[in-house]
Coordinates of C-alpha atoms and ligand atoms in Angstrom, one line a residue:
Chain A
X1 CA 73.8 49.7 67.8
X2 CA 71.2 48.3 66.4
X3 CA 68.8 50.2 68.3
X4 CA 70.5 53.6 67.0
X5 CA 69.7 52.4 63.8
X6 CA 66.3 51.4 64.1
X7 CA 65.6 54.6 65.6
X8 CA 66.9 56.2 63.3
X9 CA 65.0 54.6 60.3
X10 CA 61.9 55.3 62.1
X11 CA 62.5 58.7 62.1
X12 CA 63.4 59.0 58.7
X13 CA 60.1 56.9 57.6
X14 CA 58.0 59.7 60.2
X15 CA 59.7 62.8 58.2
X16 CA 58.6 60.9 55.1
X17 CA 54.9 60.9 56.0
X18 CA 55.2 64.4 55.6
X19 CA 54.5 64.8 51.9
X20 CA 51.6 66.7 49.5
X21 CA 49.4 64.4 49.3
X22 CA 49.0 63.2 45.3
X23 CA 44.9 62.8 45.6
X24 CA 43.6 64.8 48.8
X25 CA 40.7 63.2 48.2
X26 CA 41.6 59.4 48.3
X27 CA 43.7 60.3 51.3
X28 CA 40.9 61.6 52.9
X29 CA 39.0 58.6 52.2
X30 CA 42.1 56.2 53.2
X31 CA 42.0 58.6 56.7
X32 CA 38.6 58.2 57.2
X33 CA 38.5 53.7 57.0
X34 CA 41.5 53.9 59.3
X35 CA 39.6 56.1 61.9
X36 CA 37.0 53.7 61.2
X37 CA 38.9 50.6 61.7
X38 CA 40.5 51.5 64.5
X39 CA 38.6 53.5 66.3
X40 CA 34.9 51.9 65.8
X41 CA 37.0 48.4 65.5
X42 CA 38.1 48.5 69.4
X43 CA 35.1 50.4 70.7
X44 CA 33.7 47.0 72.3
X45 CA 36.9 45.8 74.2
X46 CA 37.3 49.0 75.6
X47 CA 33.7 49.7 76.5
X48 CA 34.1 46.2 78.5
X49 CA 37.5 46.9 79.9
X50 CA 36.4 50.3 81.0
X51 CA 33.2 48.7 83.0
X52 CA 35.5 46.7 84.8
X53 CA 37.7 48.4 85.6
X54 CA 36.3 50.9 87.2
X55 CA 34.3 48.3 89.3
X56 CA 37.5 46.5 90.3
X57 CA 39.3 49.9 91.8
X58 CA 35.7 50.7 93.5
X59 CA 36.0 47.5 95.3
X60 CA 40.0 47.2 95.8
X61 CA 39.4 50.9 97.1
X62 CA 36.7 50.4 99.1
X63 CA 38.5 47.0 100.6
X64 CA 41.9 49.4 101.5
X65 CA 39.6 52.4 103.4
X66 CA 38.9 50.6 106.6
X67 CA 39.3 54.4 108.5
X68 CA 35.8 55.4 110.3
X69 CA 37.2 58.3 109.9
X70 CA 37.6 58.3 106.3
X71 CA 33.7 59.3 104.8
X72 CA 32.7 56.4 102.3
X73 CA 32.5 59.4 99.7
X74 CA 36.2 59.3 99.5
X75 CA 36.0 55.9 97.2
X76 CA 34.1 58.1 94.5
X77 CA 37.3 60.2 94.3
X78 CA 39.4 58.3 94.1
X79 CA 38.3 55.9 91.6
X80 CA 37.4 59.3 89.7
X81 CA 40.9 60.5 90.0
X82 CA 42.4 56.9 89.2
X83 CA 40.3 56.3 85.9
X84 CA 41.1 59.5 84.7
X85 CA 44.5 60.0 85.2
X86 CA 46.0 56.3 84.9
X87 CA 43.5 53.8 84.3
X88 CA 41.7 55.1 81.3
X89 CA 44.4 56.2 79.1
X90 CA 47.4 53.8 80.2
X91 CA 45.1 50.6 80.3
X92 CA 43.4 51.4 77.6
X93 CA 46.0 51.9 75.6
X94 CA 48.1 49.2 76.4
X95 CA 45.0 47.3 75.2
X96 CA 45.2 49.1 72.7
X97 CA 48.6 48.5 71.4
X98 CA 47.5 44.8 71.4
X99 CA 44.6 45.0 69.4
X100 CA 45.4 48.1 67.3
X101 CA 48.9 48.0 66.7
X102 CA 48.9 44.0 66.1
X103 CA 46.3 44.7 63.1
X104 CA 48.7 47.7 61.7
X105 CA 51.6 45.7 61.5
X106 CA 50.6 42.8 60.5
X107 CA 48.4 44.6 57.4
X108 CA 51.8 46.7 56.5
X109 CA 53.3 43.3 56.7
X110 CA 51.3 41.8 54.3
X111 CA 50.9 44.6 51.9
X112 CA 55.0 44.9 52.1
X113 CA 55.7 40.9 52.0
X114 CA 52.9 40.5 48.9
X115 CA 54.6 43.6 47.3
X116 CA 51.5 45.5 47.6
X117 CA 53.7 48.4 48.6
X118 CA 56.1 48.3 45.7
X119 CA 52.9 48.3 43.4
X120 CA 51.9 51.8 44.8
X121 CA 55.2 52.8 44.9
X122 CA 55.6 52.1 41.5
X123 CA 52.6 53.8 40.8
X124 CA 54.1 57.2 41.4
X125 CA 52.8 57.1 45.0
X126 CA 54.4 58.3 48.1
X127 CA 53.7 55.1 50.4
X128 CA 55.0 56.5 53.7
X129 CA 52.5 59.3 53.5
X130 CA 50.1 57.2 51.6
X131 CA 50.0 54.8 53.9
X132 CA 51.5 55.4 57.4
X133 CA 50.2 59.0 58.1
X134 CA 46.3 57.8 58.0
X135 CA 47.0 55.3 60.5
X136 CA 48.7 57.9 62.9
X137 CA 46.0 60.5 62.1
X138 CA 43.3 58.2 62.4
X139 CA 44.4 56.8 65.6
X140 CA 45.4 60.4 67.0
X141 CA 41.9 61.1 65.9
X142 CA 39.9 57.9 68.0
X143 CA 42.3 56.8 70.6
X144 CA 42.0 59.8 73.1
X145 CA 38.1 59.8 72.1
X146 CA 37.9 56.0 73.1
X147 CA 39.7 56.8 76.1
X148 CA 36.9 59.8 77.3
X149 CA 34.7 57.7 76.8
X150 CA 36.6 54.9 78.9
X151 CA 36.7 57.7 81.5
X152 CA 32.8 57.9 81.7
X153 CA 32.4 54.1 81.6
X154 CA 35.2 53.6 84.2
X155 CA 33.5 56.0 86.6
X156 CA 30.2 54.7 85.7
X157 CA 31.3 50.8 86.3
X158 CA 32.8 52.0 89.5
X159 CA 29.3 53.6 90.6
X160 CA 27.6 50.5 89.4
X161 CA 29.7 48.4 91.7
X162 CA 29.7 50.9 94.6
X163 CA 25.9 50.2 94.9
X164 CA 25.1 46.8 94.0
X165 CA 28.1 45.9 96.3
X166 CA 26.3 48.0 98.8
X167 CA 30.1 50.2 99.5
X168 CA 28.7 53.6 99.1
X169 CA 24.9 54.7 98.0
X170 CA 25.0 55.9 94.7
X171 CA 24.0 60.0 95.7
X172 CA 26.8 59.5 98.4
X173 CA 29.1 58.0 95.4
X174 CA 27.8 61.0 92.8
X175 CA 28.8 63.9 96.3
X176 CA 32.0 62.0 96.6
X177 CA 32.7 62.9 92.2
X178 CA 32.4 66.6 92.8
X179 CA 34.4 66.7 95.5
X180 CA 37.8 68.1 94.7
X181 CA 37.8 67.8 91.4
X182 CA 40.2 69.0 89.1
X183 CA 40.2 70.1 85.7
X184 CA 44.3 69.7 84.9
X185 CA 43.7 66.2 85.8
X186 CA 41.2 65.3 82.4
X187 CA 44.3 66.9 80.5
X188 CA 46.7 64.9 81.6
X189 CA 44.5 61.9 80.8
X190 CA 44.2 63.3 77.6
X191 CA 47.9 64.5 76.9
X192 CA 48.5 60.7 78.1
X193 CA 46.3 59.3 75.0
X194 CA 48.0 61.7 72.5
X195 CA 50.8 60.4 73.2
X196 CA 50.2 56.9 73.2
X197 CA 48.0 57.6 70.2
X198 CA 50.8 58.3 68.1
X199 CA 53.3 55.6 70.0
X200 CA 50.5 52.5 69.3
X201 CA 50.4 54.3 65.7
X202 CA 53.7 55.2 63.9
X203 CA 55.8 52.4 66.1
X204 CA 53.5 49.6 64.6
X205 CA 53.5 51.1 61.5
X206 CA 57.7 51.3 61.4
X207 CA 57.2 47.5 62.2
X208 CA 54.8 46.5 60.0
X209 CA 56.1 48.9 56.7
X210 CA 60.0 47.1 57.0
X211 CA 58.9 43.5 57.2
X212 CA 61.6 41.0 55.1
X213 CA 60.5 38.1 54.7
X214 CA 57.3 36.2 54.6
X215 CA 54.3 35.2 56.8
X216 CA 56.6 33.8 59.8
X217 CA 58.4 37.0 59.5
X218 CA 54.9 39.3 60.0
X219 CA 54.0 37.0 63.2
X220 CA 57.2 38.4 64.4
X221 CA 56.8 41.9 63.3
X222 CA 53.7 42.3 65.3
X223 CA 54.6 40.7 68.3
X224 CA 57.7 43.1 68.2
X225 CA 55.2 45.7 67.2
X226 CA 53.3 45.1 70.4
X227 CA 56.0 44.7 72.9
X228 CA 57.7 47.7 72.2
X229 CA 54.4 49.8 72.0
X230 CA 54.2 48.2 75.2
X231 CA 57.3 49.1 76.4
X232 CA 57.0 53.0 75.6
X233 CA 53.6 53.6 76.3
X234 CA 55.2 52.5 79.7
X235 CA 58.2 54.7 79.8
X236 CA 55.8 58.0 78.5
X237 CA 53.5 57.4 81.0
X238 CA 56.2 57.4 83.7
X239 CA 57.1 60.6 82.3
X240 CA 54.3 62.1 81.9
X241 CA 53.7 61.7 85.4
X242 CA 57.1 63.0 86.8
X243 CA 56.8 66.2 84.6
X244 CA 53.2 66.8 85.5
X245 CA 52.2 65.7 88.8
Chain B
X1 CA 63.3 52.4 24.3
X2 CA 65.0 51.9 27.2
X3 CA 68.6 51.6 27.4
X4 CA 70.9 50.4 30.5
X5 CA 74.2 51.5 31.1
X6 CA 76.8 50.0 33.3
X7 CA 74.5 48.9 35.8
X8 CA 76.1 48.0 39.7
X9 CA 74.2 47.0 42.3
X10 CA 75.1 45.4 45.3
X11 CA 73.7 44.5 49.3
X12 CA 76.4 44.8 51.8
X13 CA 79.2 43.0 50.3
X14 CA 77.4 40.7 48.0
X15 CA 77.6 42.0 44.4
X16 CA 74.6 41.0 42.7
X17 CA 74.4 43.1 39.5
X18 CA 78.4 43.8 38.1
X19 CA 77.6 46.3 35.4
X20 CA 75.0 45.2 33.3
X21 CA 74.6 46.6 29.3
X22 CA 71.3 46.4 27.4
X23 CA 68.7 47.9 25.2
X24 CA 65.0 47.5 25.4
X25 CA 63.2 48.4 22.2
X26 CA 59.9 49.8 22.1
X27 CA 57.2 47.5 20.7
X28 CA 58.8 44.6 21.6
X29 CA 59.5 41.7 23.6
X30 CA 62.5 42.0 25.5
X31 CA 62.9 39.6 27.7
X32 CA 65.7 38.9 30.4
X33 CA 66.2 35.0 31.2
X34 CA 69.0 33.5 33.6
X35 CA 69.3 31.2 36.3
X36 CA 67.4 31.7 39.9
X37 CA 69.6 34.3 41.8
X38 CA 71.0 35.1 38.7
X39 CA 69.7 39.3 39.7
X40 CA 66.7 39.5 37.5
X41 CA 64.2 40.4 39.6
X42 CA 67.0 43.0 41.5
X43 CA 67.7 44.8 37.7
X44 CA 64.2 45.0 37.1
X45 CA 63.2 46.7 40.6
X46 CA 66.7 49.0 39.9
X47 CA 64.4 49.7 36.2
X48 CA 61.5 51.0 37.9
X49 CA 63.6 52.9 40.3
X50 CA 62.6 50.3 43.7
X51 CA 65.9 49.5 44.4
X52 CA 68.7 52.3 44.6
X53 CA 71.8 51.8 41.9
X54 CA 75.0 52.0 42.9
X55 CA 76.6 53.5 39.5
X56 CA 75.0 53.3 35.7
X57 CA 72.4 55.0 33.9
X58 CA 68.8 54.2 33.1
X59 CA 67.7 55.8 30.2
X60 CA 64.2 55.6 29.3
X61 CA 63.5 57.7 26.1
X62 CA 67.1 59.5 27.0
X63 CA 65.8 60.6 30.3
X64 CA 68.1 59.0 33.0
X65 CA 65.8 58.1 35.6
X66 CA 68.3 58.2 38.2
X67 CA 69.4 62.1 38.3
X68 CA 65.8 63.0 37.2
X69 CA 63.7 65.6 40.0
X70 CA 61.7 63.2 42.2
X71 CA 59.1 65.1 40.4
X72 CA 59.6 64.0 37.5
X73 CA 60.3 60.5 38.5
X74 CA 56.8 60.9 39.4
X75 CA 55.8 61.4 36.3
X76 CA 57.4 58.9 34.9
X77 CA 56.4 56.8 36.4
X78 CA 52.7 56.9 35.9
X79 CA 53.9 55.7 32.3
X80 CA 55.2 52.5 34.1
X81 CA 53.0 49.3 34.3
X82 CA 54.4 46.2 36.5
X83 CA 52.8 42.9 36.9
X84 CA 54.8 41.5 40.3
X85 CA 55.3 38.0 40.4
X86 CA 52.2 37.5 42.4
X87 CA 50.3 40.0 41.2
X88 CA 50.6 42.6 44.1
X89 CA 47.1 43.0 44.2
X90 CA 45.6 45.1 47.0
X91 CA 43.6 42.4 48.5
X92 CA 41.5 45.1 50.9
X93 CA 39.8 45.7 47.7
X94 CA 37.3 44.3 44.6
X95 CA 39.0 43.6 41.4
X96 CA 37.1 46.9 40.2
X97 CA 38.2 48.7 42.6
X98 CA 42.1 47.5 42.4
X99 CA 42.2 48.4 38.5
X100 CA 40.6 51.7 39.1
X101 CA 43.2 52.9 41.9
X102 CA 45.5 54.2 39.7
X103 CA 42.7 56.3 38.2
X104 CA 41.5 57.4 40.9
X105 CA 44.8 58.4 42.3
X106 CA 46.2 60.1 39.0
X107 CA 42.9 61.8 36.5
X108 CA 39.9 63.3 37.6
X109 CA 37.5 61.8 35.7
X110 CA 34.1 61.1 36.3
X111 CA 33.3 57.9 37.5
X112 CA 31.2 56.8 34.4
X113 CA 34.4 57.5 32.0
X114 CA 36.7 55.7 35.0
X115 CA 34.2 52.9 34.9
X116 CA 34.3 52.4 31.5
X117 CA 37.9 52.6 31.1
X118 CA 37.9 49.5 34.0
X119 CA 35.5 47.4 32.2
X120 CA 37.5 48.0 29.0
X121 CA 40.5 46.6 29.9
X122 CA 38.9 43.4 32.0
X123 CA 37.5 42.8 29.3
X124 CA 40.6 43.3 27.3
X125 CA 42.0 40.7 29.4
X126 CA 39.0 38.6 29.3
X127 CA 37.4 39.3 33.3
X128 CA 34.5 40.6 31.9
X129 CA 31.9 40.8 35.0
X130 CA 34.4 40.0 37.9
X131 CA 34.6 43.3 39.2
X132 CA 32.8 42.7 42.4
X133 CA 35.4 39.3 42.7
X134 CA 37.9 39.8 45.7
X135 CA 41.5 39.1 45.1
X136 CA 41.3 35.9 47.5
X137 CA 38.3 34.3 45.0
X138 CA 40.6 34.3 42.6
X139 CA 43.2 31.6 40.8
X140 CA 46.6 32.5 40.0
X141 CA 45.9 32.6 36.1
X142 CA 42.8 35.3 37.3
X143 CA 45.4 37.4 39.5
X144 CA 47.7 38.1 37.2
X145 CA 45.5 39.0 34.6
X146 CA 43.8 41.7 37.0
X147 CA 48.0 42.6 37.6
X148 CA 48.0 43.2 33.7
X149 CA 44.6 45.1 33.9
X150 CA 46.1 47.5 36.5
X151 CA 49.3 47.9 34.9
X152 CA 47.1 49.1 31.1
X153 CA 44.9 51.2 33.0
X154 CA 46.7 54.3 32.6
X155 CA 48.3 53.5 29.0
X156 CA 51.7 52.9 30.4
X157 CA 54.7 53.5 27.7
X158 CA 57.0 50.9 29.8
X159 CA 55.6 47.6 31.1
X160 CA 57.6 45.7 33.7
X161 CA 56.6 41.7 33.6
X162 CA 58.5 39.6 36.6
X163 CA 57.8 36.2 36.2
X164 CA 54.5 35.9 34.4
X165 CA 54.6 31.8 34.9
X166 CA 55.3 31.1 37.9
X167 CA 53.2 29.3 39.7
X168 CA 50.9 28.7 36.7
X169 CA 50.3 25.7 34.5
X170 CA 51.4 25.7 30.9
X171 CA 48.0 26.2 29.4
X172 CA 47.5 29.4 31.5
X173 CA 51.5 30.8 31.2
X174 CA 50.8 29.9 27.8
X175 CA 47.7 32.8 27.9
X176 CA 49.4 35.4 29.9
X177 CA 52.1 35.2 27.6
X178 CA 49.7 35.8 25.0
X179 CA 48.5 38.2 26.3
X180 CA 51.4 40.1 27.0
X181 CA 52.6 40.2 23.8
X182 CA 49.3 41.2 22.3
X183 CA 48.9 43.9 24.7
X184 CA 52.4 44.8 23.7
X185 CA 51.8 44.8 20.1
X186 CA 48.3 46.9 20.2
X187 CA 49.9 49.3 22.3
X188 CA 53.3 50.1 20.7
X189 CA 54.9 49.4 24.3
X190 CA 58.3 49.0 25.7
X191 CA 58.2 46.1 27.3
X192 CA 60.7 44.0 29.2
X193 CA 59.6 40.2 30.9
X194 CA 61.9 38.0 33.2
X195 CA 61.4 34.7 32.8
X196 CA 63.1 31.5 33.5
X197 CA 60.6 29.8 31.3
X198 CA 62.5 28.8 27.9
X199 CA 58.9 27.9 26.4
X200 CA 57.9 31.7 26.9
X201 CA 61.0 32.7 25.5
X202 CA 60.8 30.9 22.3
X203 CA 56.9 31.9 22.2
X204 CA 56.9 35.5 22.6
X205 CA 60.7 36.8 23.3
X206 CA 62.1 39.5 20.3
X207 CA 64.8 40.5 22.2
X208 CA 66.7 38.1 24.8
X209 CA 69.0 39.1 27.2
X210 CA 70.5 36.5 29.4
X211 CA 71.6 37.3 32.8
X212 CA 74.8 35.2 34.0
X213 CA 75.2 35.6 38.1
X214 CA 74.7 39.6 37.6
X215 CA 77.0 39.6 34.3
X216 CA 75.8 40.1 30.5
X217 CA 76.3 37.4 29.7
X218 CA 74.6 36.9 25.7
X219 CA 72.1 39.3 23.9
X220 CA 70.4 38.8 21.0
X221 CA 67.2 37.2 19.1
X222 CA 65.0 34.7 20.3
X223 CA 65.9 33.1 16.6
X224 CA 69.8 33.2 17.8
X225 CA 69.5 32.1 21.1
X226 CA 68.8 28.2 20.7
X227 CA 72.8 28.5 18.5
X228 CA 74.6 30.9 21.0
X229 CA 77.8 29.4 21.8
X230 CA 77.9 30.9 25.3
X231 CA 78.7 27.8 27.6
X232 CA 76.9 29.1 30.3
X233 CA 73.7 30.1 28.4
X234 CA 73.4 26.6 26.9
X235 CA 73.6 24.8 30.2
X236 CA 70.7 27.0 31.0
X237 CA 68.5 26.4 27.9
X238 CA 69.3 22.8 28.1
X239 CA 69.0 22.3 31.4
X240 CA 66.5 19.3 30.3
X241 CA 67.6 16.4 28.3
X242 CA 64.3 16.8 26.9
X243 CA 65.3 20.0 24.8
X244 CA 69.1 18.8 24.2
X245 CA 67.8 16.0 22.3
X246 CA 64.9 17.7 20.5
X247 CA 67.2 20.0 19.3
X248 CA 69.4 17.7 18.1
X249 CA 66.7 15.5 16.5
X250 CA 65.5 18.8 14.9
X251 CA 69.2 19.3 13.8
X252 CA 69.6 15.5 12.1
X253 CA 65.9 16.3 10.5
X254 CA 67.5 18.7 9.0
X255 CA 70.6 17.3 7.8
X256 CA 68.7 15.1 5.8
X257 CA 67.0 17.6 3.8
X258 CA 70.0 19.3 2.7
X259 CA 72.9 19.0 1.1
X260 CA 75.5 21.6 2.2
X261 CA 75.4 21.5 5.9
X262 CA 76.4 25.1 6.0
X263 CA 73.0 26.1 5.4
X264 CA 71.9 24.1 8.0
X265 CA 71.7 26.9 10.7
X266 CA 70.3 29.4 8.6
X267 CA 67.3 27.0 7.7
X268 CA 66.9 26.7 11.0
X269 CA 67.3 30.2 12.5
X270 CA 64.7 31.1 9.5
X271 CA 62.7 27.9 10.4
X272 CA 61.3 25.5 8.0
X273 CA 58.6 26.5 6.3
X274 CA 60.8 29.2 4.0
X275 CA 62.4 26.4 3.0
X276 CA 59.3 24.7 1.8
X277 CA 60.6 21.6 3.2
X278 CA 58.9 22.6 6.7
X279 CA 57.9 18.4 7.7
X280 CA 55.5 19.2 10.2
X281 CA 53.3 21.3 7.8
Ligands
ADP301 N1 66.9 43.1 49.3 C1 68.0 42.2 49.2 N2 69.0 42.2 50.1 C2 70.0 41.3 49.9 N3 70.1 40.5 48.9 C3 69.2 40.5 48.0 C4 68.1 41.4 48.0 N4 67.3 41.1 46.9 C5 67.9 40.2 46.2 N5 69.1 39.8 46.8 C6 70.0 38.8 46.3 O1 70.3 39.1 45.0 C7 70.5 37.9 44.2 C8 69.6 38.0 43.0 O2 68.3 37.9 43.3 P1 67.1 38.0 42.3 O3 67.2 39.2 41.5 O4 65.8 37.9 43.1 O5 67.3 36.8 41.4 P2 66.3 36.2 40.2 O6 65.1 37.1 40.1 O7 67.2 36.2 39.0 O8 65.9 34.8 40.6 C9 70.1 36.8 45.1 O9 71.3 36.1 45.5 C10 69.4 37.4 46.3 O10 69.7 36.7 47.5
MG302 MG1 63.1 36.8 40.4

């Protein structure tokens, strides 16, 4: 029941972000430090994660093809076809939703709990759009460019670990990337990061912007904020795979 | 002026406001006092239109600000001020920067006039040169006063004080209140300050309303209210032995210098010095 009615509020607070803006111009500006925060804020972790990850599924790869018959190329594509269309987006994002939706709720949480938001709403201003649709924007904006470039780096890494791990020589590993490769795949990658874009986003946004309470109260919002991120980005991704693959 | 008609609000089953009467007059002091929980802070955010009323009016000027379009609720409320109990301010940003927001949302000035507007009214509230400060260098006195900074900035008709004390020592709630009530003055405002703070009431209150568990339950003058016969209200006021006995040293004092005791109040209510008998002159 409860549930329902979350749901339901979070719907209502999305079709609220819809409004005129009442300063295009201090929107924009409010748009552009949220693509900055978030985007340019998680562009380390990611570029680590990315490295590694690729690396690991080289290896794990290279440690499951024990075929002769199987050419060592075949590790290339798969770790291409992995990054791409699981690792990069999925990992990434559940990253993501750690560092990126933690730091929405719990600044929506602060800002509601210190009545920062019924200041601007006092001020004449449309908080939901004011406040909520930069952060969605912003992050529908960065998030699927972080994960391309976690794509690169995760192929890269795997290369990198290919050859100093002496599992496939780098011109066999680059032969092994062209072969069979598809174009629909790097779609699906990104159609995955849209939509967890927007679920990271507007979820710990709807977590953060109802906070009651006080500081105990955000700790909790963001955790919650997290896990269900979590928990979707999850479920989407499953979905995204049924209807597409 | 702003006039309140049969006001209800409640949350789930709890009643917390059961039809509540008043009038807040322009250039003055209107203050609501009452016991914590007693809905002050709940009518003021039902005022300024944060929390939904159930049934009533809120007139401000004759405009009910419940019917109104949403557009024009907008542009109303660019005539309201608030000052939140802790000052609300937006702590991503520089005191300059959090008393220009509502300019730069709402005119399209240059920045030069915007600027100087800024550094008029921190210095109207004596922050002359903090602009580059950040909300968390400040102390509480300093926040509030960047609160009332904000809430000037656009020339507000209405200005919404909750709590301007709390948290403060009396020297400092001493200068707030000041500083309310000069702002008010200079500015012709309609102003209305919850307060559980009898000292600010006696300091700066015109027009007192007091609050009883979501009830009217007295209005009147800050002159009036130390003689109300309202039970309630007088349990509240004299909630210290301190100020039971100092009014009723004040009372003998009195009743020493005059004869008919009937006059007693009046002299009093009008306070001493009309007399010419004032002792502490
Ligand atoms: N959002 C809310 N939901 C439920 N109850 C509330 C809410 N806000 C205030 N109340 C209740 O309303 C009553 C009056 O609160 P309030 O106006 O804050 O009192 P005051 O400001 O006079 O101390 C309190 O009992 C409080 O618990
Ligand atoms: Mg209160």
């Amino acid at each position: 029941m409860k549930l329902f009615s979350s749901f339901g509020q979070y719907l209502l607070m999305l079709r609220g972000t819809i409004r005129k803006p009442e300063n295009s111009k201090m929107y924009w500006k409010e748009f552009m430090h949220q693509s900055v925060e978030i985007g340019y804020g998680s562009l380390g972790i990611v570029v680590i994660i990315s490295i590694f990850m690729g690396a690991v599924s080289a290896v794990q790869t290279a440690y499951q093809l024990v075929s002769p018959l199987i050419p060592k190329e075949t590790i290339a594509l798969i770790v291409r076809d992995t990054v791409i269309l699981e690792f990069a987006p999925t990992l990434i994002c559940i990253v993501l939703a750690g560092v990126v939706g933690s730091k929405i709720a719990s600044e929506l949480g602060n800002m509601r709990v210190s009545e920062q938001i019924d200041a601007l709403e006092i001020m004449g201003i449309n908080t939901k759009s004011y406040l909520v649709a930069p952060k969605v924007l912003g992050a529908l904006l960065t998030i699927p460019l972080l994960v391309i470039i976690s794509m690169v780096l995760g192929i890269y890494g795997g290369r990198l670990a290919s050859s100093l791990g002496e599992l496939v020589a780098a011109d066999a590993f680059d032969r092994g990337l062209q072969s069979g490769f598809v174009i629909k795949n790097v779609y699906i990658g990104l159609a995955k990061a849209y939509t967890f874009a927007f679920i990271i986003s507007s979820v710990s946004s709807y977590f953060g912007y109802y906070v009651r309470g006080g500081a105990l109260e955000i700790g909790r919002a963001s955790t919650a904020a997290v896990i269900t991120s979590c928990v979707m980005i999850l479920i989407a991704d499953y979905a995204i795979a049924y209807l597409f693959l | 002026m702003i006039e309140i008609k049969n006001v209800k609000k409640s949350f789930g089953t709890k009643e917390v406001l059961k039809g509540v009467n008043a009038v807040f007059e322009k250039g003055k002091i209107n203050i609501i006092i009452g016991a914590s929980g007693s809905g002050k802070t709940v009518l003021q955010k039902c005022m300024v239109g944060l929390l939904k009323i159930d049934s009533g009016e809120i007139l401000f000027d004759g405009r009910d600000f419940v019917t109104m379009s949403s557009e024009d609720k907008k542009l109303l409320r660019q005539q309201l001020g608030m000052l939140f109990q802790g000052a609300a301010l937006f702590d991503s940003m520089t005191v300059e920067q959090n008393v220009m927001f509502p300019l730069d949302m709402f005119t399209d000035w240059e920045r030069k006039e915007k600027l100087d507007r800024v550094n008029f009214v921190l210095e109207r509230v004596d922050l002359k040169g903090s602009n580059s400060k950040r909300p968390d260098e400040l102390s509480g006195g300093m926040k509030k006063r960047v609160g009332i900074a904000r809430a000037i900035v656009l020339k507000p008709k209405y200005l919404f004080v909750d709590e301007p004390n709390s948290g403060l020592d009396p020297r400092t709630s001493r200068l707030i209140d000041t500083l309310i009530h000069d702002i008010t003055k200079e500015n012709n405002i309609t102003t209305v300050v919850n307060s559980h703070d009898m000292n600010s009431v006696m300091e700066i209150g015109e027009n007192i309303l007091y609050l009883d568990q979501g009830r009217n339950g007295w209005s009147g003058t800050s002159k009036d209210v130390l003689f109300s016969k309202h039970e309630n209200l007088n349990n509240f006021i004299f909630a210290s032995e301190f100020f039971r006995d100092a009014r009723d040293m004040r009372i003998l004092e009195v009743k020493g210098l005059i004869e008919d005791e009937r006059d007693m109040e009046k002299i009093l209510r009008e306070g001493l010095k009309s007399s010419g008998s004032d002792p502490s002159s």
